[in-house]
């Protein structure tokens, strides 16, 4: 049932935010899909404090290719990639393609405030 609601929501191009949690439940990434799933609004919370609120886009080459994310055990899942990029920060979100149930995140070294999130895995609860 949940998959049907998400599919209808995404097809009609309106959607509620999806919350992804890390294994300790102290980091939450809230994602809202728009523009036919080619862009996301994201909010990153650490211990209930908002630390980043921005938009990420699917790279042009991602529309044609397949990306993979990985869980904490190294198991791969097919994913859609969204990228946030500025002069001082690069964040890659790899969100499970089928039912949006999991996400892995990559953060560049020069993105100081979010460095600790690099290679983290998040799940919907």
Backbone as numpy.savetxt, mean C-alpha at the origin, in Angstrom:
# Nx Ny Nz CAx CAy CAz Cx Cy Cz
-18.01 -12.62 0.44 -18.83 -11.43 0.44 -17.96 -10.17 0.44
-16.92 -10.16 1.28 -16.04 -9.00 1.37 -15.38 -8.71 0.03
-14.97 -9.77 -0.70 -14.34 -9.59 -2.00 -15.31 -8.95 -2.99
-16.59 -9.35 -2.93 -17.60 -8.78 -3.82 -17.79 -7.29 -3.55
-17.85 -6.91 -2.30 -18.02 -5.49 -1.94 -16.84 -4.68 -2.44
-15.63 -5.18 -2.25 -14.43 -4.48 -2.72 -14.44 -4.37 -4.23
-14.79 -5.45 -4.92 -14.80 -5.45 -6.38 -15.81 -4.43 -6.91
-17.01 -4.41 -6.35 -18.03 -3.45 -6.78 -17.57 -2.03 -6.51
-17.02 -1.82 -5.34 -16.51 -0.51 -4.95 -15.46 -0.02 -5.94
-14.53 -0.88 -6.29 -13.44 -0.50 -7.18 -13.93 -0.31 -8.61
-14.87 -1.12 -9.05 -15.42 -0.98 -10.40 -16.15 0.34 -10.57
-16.85 0.76 -9.56 -17.61 2.00 -9.64 -16.76 3.22 -9.32
-15.49 3.01 -9.00 -14.51 4.07 -8.76 -14.84 4.93 -7.53
-15.47 4.35 -6.54 -15.58 5.00 -5.24 -15.24 3.93 -4.23
-14.57 4.32 -3.19 -14.13 3.28 -2.28 -13.89 3.86 -0.90
-14.07 3.02 0.08 -13.75 3.37 1.45 -12.27 3.07 1.67
-11.74 3.60 2.72 -10.33 3.36 3.04 -10.15 1.93 3.55
-9.03 1.34 3.20 -8.66 0.01 3.68 -7.50 0.18 4.64
-7.62 -0.40 5.82 -6.55 -0.32 6.81 -5.70 -1.58 6.78
-4.38 -1.39 6.70 -3.42 -2.48 6.75 -2.62 -2.35 8.05
-2.41 -3.45 8.74 -1.72 -3.45 10.03 -0.46 -4.30 9.96
0.58 -3.88 10.69 1.76 -4.73 10.81 1.49 -5.78 11.88
2.43 -6.69 12.07 2.21 -7.81 13.00 2.05 -7.36 14.46
2.61 -6.22 14.83 2.49 -5.72 16.20 1.27 -4.82 16.40
0.57 -4.52 15.32 -0.59 -3.62 15.35 -0.26 -2.21 15.83
1.02 -1.80 15.78 1.36 -0.44 16.20 1.61 0.48 15.00
1.60 -0.08 13.81 1.73 0.72 12.59 0.55 0.38 11.69
-0.11 1.41 11.20 -1.27 1.24 10.34 -1.06 2.09 9.10
-1.36 1.51 7.94 -1.36 2.28 6.70 -2.78 2.23 6.15
-3.37 3.40 6.02 -4.72 3.52 5.51 -4.63 3.90 4.04
-5.30 3.13 3.18 -5.21 3.33 1.73 -6.61 3.54 1.15
-6.73 4.54 0.29 -7.97 4.82 -0.42 -7.63 4.83 -1.92
-8.25 3.95 -2.68 -7.98 3.84 -4.11 -8.86 4.82 -4.89
-8.31 5.40 -5.97 -9.10 6.24 -6.84 -8.47 6.26 -8.22
-9.12 6.98 -9.15 -8.67 7.06 -10.53 -8.51 5.67 -11.13
-9.56 4.86 -11.01 -9.59 3.49 -11.55 -8.41 2.66 -11.04
-8.11 2.80 -9.77 -7.05 2.06 -9.08 -5.64 2.41 -9.56
-5.45 3.53 -10.23 -4.12 3.92 -10.69 -3.42 4.82 -9.68
-4.16 5.29 -8.67 -3.59 6.15 -7.64 -4.18 5.76 -6.29
-3.43 6.09 -5.24 -3.93 5.89 -3.88 -3.63 7.12 -3.04
-4.51 7.39 -2.10 -4.21 8.29 -0.99 -3.76 7.37 0.13
-2.70 7.72 0.82 -2.27 6.89 1.93 -1.98 7.74 3.16
-2.25 7.14 4.30 -1.92 7.74 5.59 -1.19 6.69 6.39
-0.04 7.06 6.93 0.76 6.15 7.74 0.69 6.61 9.19
0.29 5.68 10.06 0.18 5.96 11.49 1.18 5.09 12.24
1.84 5.67 13.20 2.74 4.94 14.10 2.28 5.24 15.52
1.88 4.21 16.25 1.36 4.35 17.61 0.27 5.43 17.67
-0.68 5.32 16.75 -1.84 6.20 16.65 -1.52 7.65 16.30
-0.31 7.93 15.84 0.07 9.28 15.45 0.30 9.32 13.94
-0.36 10.23 13.25 -0.20 10.37 11.81 1.21 10.88 11.51
1.96 10.11 10.69 3.32 10.55 10.34 3.50 10.86 8.86
2.54 10.43 8.02 2.63 10.75 6.59 1.25 10.67 5.98
0.90 11.68 5.18 -0.38 11.74 4.47 -0.08 12.26 3.08
-0.22 11.41 2.05 0.17 11.80 0.70 -0.52 10.91 -0.33
-0.15 11.11 -1.59 -0.67 10.31 -2.70 0.47 9.54 -3.35
0.13 8.36 -3.85 1.10 7.55 -4.62 0.42 7.12 -5.91
1.23 6.95 -6.95 0.70 6.59 -8.26 1.30 5.28 -8.74
0.53 4.60 -9.56 1.01 3.41 -10.23 1.93 3.88 -11.36
3.19 3.42 -11.40 4.07 3.82 -12.49 3.50 3.35 -13.83
3.80 4.07 -14.89 3.27 3.72 -16.20 3.60 2.28 -16.57
4.84 1.84 -16.33 5.22 0.48 -16.69 4.49 -0.57 -15.86
3.99 -0.18 -14.68 3.26 -1.11 -13.82 1.93 -1.51 -14.44
1.34 -0.62 -15.22 0.07 -0.94 -15.86 0.23 -2.15 -16.77
1.41 -2.33 -17.32 1.66 -3.43 -18.24 2.30 -4.65 -17.60
3.00 -4.47 -16.51 3.77 -5.56 -15.92 3.17 -6.13 -14.65
3.77 -7.20 -14.17 3.34 -7.84 -12.93 4.43 -7.62 -11.90
4.04 -7.19 -10.72 4.96 -7.02 -9.60 4.62 -8.04 -8.53
5.54 -8.24 -7.60 5.31 -9.16 -6.49 5.69 -8.49 -5.18
4.91 -8.75 -4.16 5.23 -8.38 -2.81 5.59 -9.65 -2.07
6.07 -9.50 -0.84 6.39 -10.70 -0.05 5.96 -10.49 1.40
5.58 -11.62 2.01 5.19 -11.56 3.41 6.41 -11.72 4.31
6.21 -11.82 5.62 7.32 -11.91 6.57 8.13 -13.19 6.42
7.53 -14.23 5.82 8.24 -15.50 5.62 8.87 -15.60 4.24
8.74 -14.55 3.43 9.33 -14.55 2.10 8.43 -15.12 1.02
7.19 -15.48 1.36 6.25 -15.97 0.36 5.81 -14.81 -0.53
5.79 -15.05 -1.83 5.44 -14.00 -2.78 3.95 -13.95 -3.05
3.46 -12.75 -3.35 2.08 -12.58 -3.81 2.08 -11.57 -4.96
1.19 -11.81 -5.94 1.07 -10.89 -7.06 0.53 -9.57 -6.54
1.14 -8.47 -6.98 0.80 -7.18 -6.40 0.73 -6.07 -7.44
-0.02 -5.04 -7.10 -0.01 -3.78 -7.84 0.90 -2.84 -7.07
1.77 -2.16 -7.79 2.73 -1.27 -7.13 2.31 0.18 -7.30
2.43 0.94 -6.20 2.17 2.37 -6.19 3.40 3.04 -5.61
3.79 4.18 -6.21 5.03 4.84 -5.82 4.76 6.29 -5.40
5.35 6.63 -4.26 5.40 8.02 -3.79 6.86 8.44 -3.92
7.10 9.56 -4.60 8.49 9.97 -4.83 8.63 11.49 -4.76
9.59 11.91 -3.94 9.99 13.31 -3.89 11.52 13.33 -3.97
12.13 14.52 -3.87 13.59 14.60 -3.89 14.22 13.93 -2.67
13.46 13.86 -1.58 14.03 13.33 -0.34 13.42 12.00 0.12
12.49 11.45 -0.65 11.83 10.23 -0.17 11.25 9.41 -1.32
11.41 8.10 -1.26 10.83 7.17 -2.23 10.19 6.03 -1.45
8.88 5.83 -1.67 8.15 4.76 -1.00 7.44 3.93 -2.06
7.58 2.63 -1.97 6.90 1.70 -2.87 5.91 0.87 -2.06
4.64 0.90 -2.47 3.60 0.10 -1.84 3.25 -1.03 -2.81
3.37 -2.26 -2.39 2.96 -3.40 -3.22 1.75 -4.05 -2.56
0.60 -3.83 -3.17 -0.68 -4.26 -2.60 -1.19 -5.47 -3.37
-1.56 -6.50 -2.64 -2.02 -7.76 -3.23 -3.11 -7.46 -4.26
-2.92 -7.98 -5.48 -3.77 -7.63 -6.62 -5.20 -8.15 -6.52
-5.38 -9.34 -6.04 -6.68 -10.00 -6.10 -7.70 -9.38 -5.15
-7.46 -9.48 -3.85 -8.47 -9.02 -2.90 -7.97 -7.93 -1.95
-6.80 -7.36 -2.24 -6.26 -6.25 -1.44 -6.09 -6.64 0.02
-5.69 -7.89 0.28 -5.61 -8.39 1.65 -4.25 -8.20 2.30
-3.23 -7.87 1.51 -1.88 -7.74 2.06 -1.11 -6.66 1.31
-0.05 -6.16 1.97 0.78 -5.14 1.38 2.20 -5.24 1.94
3.17 -5.05 1.06 4.55 -4.87 1.53 4.98 -3.47 1.12
5.91 -2.93 1.87 6.33 -1.55 1.64 7.85 -1.48 1.57
8.34 -0.67 0.67 9.77 -0.41 0.55 10.01 1.08 0.69
11.02 1.46 1.47 11.31 2.86 1.73 12.79 3.11 1.48
13.11 4.17 0.74 14.50 4.49 0.46 15.23 4.96 1.71
16.54 4.82 1.69 17.37 5.21 2.84 17.27 6.70 3.16
17.08 7.53 2.14 17.06 8.97 2.37 15.71 9.47 2.89
14.76 8.58 3.08 13.45 8.95 3.63 13.49 8.73 5.14
14.15 9.63 5.83 14.51 9.45 7.24 13.33 9.14 8.16
12.23 9.89 8.02 11.13 9.72 8.97 10.40 8.38 8.83
10.61 7.67 7.71 9.90 6.41 7.49 10.84 5.22 7.26
12.12 5.42 7.45 13.11 4.37 7.17 12.82 3.04 7.86
12.32 3.09 9.06 12.07 1.87 9.82 10.97 1.01 9.22
10.20 1.56 8.29 9.14 0.79 7.64 9.63 -0.03 6.46
10.89 0.14 6.08 11.41 -0.56 4.91 11.26 -2.07 5.06
10.79 -2.71 4.01 10.60 -4.17 3.92 9.59 -4.69 4.95
8.65 -3.90 5.33 7.61 -4.35 6.27 6.44 -4.95 5.51
5.74 -5.85 6.19 4.56 -6.53 5.64 3.35 -6.14 6.49
2.24 -5.85 5.81 1.01 -5.44 6.46 -0.14 -6.28 5.95
-1.14 -6.52 6.81 -2.34 -7.28 6.42 -3.60 -6.53 6.84
-4.68 -6.84 6.11 -5.99 -6.35 6.55 -6.45 -7.21 7.71
-7.14 -6.62 8.64 -7.66 -7.37 9.79 -9.16 -7.47 9.72
